[in-house]
mmCIF file with all atom_site columns, C-alpha atoms in Angstrom:
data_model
loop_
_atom_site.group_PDB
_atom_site.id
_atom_site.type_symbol
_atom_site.label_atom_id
_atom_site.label_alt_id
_atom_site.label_comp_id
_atom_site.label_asym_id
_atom_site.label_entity_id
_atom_site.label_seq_id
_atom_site.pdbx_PDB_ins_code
_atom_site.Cartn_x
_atom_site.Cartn_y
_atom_site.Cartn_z
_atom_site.occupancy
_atom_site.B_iso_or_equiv
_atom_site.pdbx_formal_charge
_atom_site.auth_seq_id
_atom_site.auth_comp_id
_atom_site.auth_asym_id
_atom_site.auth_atom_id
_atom_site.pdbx_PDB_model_num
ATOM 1   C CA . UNK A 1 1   ? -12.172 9.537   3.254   1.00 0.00 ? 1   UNK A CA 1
ATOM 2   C CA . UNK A 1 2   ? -15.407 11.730  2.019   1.00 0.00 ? 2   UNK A CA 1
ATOM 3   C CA . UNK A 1 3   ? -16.399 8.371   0.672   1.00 0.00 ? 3   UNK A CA 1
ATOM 4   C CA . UNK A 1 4   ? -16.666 6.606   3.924   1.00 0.00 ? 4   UNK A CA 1
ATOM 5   C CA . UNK A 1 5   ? -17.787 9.747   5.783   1.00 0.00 ? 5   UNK A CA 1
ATOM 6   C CA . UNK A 1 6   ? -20.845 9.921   3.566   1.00 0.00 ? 6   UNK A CA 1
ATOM 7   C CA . UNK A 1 7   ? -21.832 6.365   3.951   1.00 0.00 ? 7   UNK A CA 1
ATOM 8   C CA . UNK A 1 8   ? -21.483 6.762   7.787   1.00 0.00 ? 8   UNK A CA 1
ATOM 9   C CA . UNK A 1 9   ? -19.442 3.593   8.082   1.00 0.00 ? 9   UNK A CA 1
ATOM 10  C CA . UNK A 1 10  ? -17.632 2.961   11.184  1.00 0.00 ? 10  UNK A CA 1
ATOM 11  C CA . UNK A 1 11  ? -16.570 -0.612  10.464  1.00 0.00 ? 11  UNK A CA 1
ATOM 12  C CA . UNK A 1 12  ? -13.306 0.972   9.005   1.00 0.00 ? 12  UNK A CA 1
ATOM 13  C CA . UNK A 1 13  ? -10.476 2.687   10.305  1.00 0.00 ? 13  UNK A CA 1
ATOM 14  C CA . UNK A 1 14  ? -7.763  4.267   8.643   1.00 0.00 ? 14  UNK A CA 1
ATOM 15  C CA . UNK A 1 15  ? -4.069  4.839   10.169  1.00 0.00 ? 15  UNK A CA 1
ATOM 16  C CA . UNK A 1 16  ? -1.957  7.152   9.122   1.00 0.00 ? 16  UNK A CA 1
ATOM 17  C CA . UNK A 1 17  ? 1.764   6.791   9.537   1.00 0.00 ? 17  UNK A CA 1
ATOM 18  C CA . UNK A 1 18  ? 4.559   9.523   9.107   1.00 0.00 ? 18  UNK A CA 1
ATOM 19  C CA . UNK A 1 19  ? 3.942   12.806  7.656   1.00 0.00 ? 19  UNK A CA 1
ATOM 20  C CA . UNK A 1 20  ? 3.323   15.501  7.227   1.00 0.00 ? 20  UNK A CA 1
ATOM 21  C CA . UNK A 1 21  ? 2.458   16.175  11.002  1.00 0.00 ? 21  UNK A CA 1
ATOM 22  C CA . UNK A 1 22  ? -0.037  18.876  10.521  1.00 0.00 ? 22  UNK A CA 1
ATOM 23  C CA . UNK A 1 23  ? -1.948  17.334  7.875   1.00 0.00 ? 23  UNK A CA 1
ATOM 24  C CA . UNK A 1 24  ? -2.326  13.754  9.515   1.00 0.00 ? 24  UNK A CA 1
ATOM 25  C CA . UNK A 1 25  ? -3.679  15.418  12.497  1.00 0.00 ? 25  UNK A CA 1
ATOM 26  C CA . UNK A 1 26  ? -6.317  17.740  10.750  1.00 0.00 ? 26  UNK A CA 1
ATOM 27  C CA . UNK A 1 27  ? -7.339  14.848  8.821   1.00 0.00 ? 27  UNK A CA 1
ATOM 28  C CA . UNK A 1 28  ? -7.564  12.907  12.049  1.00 0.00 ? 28  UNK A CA 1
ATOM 29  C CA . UNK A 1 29  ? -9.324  15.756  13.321  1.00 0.00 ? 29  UNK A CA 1
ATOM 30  C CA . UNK A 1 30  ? -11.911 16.070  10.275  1.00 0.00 ? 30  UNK A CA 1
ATOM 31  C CA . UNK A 1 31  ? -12.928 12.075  10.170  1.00 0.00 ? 31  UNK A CA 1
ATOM 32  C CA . UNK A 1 32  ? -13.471 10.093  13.045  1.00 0.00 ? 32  UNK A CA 1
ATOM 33  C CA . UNK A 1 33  ? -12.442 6.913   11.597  1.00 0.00 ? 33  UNK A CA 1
ATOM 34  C CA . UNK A 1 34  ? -9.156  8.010   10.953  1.00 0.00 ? 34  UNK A CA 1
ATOM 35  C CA . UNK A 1 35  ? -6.313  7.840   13.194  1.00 0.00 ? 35  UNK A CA 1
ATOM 36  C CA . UNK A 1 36  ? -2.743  9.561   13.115  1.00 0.00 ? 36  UNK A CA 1
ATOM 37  C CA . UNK A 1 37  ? 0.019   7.609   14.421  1.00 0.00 ? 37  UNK A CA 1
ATOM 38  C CA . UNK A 1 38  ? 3.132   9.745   13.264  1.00 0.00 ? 38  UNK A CA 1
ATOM 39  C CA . UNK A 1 39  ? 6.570   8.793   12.787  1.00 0.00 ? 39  UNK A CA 1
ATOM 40  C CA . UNK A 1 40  ? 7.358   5.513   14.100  1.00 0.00 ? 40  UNK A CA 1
ATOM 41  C CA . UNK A 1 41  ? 10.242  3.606   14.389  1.00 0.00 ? 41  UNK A CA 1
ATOM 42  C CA . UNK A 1 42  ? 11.120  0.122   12.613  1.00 0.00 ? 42  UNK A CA 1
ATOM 43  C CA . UNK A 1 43  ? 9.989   -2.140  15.590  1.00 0.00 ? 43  UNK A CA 1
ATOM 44  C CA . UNK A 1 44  ? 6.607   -0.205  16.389  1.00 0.00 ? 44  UNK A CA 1
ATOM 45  C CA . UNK A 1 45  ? 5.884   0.092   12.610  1.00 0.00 ? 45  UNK A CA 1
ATOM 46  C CA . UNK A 1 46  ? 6.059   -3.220  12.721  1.00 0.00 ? 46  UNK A CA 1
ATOM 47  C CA . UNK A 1 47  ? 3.936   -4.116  15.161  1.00 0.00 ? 47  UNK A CA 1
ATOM 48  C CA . UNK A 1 48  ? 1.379   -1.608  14.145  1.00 0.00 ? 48  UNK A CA 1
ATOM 49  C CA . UNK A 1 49  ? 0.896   -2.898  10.594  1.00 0.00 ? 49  UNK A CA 1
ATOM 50  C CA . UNK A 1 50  ? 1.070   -6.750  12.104  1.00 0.00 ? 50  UNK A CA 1
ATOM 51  C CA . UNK A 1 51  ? -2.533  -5.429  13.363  1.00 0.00 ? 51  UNK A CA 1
ATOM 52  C CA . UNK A 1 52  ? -3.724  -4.416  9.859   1.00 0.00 ? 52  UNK A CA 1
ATOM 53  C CA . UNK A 1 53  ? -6.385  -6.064  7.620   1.00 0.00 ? 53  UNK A CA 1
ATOM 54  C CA . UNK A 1 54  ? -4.617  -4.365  4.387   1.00 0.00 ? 54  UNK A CA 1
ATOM 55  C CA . UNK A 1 55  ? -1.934  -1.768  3.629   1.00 0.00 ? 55  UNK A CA 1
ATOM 56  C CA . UNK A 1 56  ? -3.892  1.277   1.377   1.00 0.00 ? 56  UNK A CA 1
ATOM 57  C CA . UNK A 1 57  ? -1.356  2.240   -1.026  1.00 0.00 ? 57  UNK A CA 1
ATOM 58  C CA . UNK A 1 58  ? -3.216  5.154   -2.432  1.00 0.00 ? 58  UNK A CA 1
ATOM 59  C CA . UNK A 1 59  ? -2.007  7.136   -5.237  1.00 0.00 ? 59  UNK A CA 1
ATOM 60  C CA . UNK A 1 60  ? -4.290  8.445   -7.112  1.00 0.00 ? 60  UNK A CA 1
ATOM 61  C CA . UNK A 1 61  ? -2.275  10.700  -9.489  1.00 0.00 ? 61  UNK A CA 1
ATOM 62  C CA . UNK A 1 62  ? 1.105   9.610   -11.856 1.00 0.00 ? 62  UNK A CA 1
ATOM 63  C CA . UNK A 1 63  ? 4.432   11.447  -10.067 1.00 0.00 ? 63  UNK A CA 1
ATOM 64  C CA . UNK A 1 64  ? 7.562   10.578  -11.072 1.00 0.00 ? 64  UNK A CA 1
ATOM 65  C CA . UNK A 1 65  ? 9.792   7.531   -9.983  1.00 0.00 ? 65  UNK A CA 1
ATOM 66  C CA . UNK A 1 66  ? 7.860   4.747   -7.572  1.00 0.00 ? 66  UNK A CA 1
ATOM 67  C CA . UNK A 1 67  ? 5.987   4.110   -4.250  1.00 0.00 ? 67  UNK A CA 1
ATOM 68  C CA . UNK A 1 68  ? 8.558   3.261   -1.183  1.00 0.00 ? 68  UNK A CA 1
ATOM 69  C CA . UNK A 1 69  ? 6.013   2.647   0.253   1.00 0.00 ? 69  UNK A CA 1
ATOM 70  C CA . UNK A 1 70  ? 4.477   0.101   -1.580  1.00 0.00 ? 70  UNK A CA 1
ATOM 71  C CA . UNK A 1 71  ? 8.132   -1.814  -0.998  1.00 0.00 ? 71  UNK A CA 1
ATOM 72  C CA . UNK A 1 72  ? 8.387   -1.304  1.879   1.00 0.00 ? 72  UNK A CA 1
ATOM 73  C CA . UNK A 1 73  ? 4.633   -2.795  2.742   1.00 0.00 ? 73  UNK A CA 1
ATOM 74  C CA . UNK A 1 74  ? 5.728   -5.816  0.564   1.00 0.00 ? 74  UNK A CA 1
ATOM 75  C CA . UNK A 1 75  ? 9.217   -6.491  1.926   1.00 0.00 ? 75  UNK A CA 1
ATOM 76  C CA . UNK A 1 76  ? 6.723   -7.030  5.119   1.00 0.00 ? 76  UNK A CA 1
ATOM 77  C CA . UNK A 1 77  ? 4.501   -9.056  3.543   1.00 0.00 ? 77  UNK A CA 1
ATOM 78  C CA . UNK A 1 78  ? 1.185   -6.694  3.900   1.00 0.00 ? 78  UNK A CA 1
ATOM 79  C CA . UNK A 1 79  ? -2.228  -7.726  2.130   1.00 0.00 ? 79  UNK A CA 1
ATOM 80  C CA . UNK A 1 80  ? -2.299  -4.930  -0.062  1.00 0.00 ? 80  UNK A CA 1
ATOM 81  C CA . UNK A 1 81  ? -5.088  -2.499  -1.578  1.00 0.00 ? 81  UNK A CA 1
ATOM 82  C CA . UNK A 1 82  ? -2.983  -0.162  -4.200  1.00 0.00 ? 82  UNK A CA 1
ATOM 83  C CA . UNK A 1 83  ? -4.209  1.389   -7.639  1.00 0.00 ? 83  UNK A CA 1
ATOM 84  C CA . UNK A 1 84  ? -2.691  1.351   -10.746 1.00 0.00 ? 84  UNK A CA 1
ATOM 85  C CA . UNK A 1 85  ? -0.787  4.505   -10.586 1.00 0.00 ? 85  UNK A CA 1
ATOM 86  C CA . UNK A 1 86  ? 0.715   3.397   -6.970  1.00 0.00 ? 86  UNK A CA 1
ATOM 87  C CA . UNK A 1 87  ? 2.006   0.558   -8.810  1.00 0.00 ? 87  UNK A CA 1
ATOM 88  C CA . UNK A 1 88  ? 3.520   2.624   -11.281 1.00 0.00 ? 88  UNK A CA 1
ATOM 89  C CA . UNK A 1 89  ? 7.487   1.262   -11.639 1.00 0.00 ? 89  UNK A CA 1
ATOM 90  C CA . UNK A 1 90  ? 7.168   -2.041  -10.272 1.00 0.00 ? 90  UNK A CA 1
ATOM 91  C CA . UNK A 1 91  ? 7.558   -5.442  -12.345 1.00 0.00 ? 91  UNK A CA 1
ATOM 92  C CA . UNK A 1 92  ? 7.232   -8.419  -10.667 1.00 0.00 ? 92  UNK A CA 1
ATOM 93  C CA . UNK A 1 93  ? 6.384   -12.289 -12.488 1.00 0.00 ? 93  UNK A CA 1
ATOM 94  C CA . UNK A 1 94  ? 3.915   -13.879 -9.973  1.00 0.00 ? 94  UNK A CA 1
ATOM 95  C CA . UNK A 1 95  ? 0.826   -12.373 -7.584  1.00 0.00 ? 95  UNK A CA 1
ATOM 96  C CA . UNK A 1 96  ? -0.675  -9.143  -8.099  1.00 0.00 ? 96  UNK A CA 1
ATOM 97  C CA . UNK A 1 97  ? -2.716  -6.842  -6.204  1.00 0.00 ? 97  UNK A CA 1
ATOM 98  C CA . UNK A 1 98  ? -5.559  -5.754  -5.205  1.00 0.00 ? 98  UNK A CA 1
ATOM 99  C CA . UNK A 1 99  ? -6.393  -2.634  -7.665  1.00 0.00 ? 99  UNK A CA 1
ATOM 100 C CA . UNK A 1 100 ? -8.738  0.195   -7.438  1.00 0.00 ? 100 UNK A CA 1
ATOM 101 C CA . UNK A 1 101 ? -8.167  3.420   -9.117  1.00 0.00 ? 101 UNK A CA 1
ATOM 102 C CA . UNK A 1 102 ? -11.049 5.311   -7.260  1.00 0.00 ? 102 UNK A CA 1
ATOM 103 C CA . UNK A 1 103 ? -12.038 6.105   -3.700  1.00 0.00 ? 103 UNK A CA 1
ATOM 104 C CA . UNK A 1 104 ? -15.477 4.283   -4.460  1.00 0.00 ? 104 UNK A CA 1
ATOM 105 C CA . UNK A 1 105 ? -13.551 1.517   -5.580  1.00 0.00 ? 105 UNK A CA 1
ATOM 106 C CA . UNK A 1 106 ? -11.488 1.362   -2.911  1.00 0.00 ? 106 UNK A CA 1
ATOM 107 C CA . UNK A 1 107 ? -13.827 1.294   -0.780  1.00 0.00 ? 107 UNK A CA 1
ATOM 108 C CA . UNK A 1 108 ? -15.962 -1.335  -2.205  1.00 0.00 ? 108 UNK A CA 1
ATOM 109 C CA . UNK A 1 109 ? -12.732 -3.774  -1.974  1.00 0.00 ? 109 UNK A CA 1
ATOM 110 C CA . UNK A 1 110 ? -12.102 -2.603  1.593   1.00 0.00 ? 110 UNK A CA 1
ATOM 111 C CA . UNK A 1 111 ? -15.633 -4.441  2.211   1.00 0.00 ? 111 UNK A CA 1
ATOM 112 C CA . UNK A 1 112 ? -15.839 -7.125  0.358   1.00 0.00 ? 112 UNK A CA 1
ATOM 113 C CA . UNK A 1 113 ? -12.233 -8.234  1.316   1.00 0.00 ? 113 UNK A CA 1
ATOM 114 C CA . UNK A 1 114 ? -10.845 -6.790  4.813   1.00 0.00 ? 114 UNK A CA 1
ATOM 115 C CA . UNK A 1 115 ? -13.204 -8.561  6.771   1.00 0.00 ? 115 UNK A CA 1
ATOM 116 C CA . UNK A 1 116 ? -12.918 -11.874 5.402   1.00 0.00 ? 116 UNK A CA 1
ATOM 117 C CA . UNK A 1 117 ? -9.991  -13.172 7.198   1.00 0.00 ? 117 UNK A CA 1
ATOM 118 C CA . UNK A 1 118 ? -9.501  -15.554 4.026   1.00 0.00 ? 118 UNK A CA 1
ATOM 119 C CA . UNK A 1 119 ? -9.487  -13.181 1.833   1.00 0.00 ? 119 UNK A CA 1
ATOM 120 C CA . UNK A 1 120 ? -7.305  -11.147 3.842   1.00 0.00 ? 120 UNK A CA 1
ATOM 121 C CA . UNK A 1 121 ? -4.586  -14.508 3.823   1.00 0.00 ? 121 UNK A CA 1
ATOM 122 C CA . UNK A 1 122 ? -4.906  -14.473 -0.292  1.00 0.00 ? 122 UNK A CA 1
ATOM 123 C CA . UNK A 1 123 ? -3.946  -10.952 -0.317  1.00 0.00 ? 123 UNK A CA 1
ATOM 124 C CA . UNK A 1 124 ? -1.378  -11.681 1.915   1.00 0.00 ? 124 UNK A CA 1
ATOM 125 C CA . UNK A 1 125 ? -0.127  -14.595 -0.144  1.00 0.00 ? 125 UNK A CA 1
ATOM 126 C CA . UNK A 1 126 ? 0.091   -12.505 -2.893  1.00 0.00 ? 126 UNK A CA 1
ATOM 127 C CA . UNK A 1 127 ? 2.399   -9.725  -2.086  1.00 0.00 ? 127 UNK A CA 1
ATOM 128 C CA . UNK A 1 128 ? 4.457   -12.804 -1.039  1.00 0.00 ? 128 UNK A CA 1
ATOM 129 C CA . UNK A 1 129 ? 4.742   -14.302 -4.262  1.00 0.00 ? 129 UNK A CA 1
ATOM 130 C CA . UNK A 1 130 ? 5.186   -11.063 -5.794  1.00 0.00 ? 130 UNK A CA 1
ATOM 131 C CA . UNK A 1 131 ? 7.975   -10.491 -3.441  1.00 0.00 ? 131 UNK A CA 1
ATOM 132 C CA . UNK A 1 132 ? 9.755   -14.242 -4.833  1.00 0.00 ? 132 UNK A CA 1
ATOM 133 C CA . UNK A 1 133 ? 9.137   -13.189 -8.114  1.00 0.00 ? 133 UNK A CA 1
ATOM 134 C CA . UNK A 1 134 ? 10.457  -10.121 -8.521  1.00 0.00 ? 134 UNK A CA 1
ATOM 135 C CA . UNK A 1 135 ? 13.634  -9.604  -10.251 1.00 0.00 ? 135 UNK A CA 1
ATOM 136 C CA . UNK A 1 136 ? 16.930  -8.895  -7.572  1.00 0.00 ? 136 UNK A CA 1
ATOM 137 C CA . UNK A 1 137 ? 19.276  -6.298  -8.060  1.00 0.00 ? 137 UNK A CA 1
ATOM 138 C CA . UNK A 1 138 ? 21.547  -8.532  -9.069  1.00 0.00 ? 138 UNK A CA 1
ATOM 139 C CA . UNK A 1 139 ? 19.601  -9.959  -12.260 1.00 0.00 ? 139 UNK A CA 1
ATOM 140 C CA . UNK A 1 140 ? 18.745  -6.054  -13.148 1.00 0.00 ? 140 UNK A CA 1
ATOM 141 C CA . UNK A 1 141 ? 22.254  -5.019  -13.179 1.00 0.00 ? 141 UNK A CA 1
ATOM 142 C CA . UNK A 1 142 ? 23.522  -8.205  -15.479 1.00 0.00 ? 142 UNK A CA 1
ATOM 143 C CA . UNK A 1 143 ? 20.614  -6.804  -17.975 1.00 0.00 ? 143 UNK A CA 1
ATOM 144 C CA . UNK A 1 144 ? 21.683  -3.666  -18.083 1.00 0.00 ? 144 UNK A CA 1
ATOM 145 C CA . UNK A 1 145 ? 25.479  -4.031  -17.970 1.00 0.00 ? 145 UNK A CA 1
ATOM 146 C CA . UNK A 1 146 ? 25.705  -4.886  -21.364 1.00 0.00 ? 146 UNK A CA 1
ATOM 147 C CA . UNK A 1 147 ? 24.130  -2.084  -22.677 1.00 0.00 ? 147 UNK A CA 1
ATOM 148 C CA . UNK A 1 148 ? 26.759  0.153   -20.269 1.00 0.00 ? 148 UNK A CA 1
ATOM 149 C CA . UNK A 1 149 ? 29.573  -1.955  -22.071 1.00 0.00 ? 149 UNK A CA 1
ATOM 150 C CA . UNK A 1 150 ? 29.040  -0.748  -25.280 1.00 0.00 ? 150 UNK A CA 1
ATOM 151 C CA . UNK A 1 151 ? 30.861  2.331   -26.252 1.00 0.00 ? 151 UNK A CA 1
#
């Protein structure tokens, strides 16, 4: 955010879903550009993010486990900006995403892709083919059920 406060641009908007309450509204509060939503139920979060140029999936430290997030923006079938550690946990055999592992970074791909509307449809193409090409719960468990087998 200090990166696009600095440069003064107000092409971009940022929208902040979920919580914690008191944070997304001081942040909201502190930069114009950003906007606090809340919590939001299935059918408005959907039509929310159906008005999005990309999905920021910004992690920018390594936690344990993975991103829900990130699923859940590519079970809808987001264009996604992420970085490497918001990846963190995830395999998948076709697509990838957009990666940025700084806030200058991040911003940079912000402009060079969110307002290219083909660009946009790449991205989005992408975390569809990801989605297809990841493995199913199904093909994880028959991997690892022979290694639960053994005594």
């Amino acid at each position: 955010a200090d990166v696009i406060s600095k440069k003064n641009d107000s092409s971009i908007e940022f929208v902040l879903i979920g919580g914690p309450e008191k944070m997304g509204r001081r942040l909201s509060r502190k930069y114009p550009f950003v906007k606090f939503l809340g919590y939001m139920n299935e059918e408005d979060l959907i039509l929310e993010v159906a008005t999005w140029a990309f999905f920021l999936n910004l992690t920018f430290y390594y936690s344990r486990g993975v991103s829900t997030k990130l699923a859940k923006a590519l079970s809808l079938g987001l264009p996604i900006i992420s970085t490497t550690a918001g990846n963190r946990g995830y395999t998948w055999r076709k697509g990838h995403l957009l990666t940025a592992d700084s806030p200058k970074s991040v911003y940079k791909l912000i402009k060079e892709h969110a307002f290219d509307l083909n660009k946009v449809l790449q991205a989005q193409q992408q975390s569809k083919e990801i989605v297809e090409s990841s493995p199913s719960f199904t093909s994880v468990m028959d991997s690892i059920y022979p290694l639960i087998e053994r005594e």
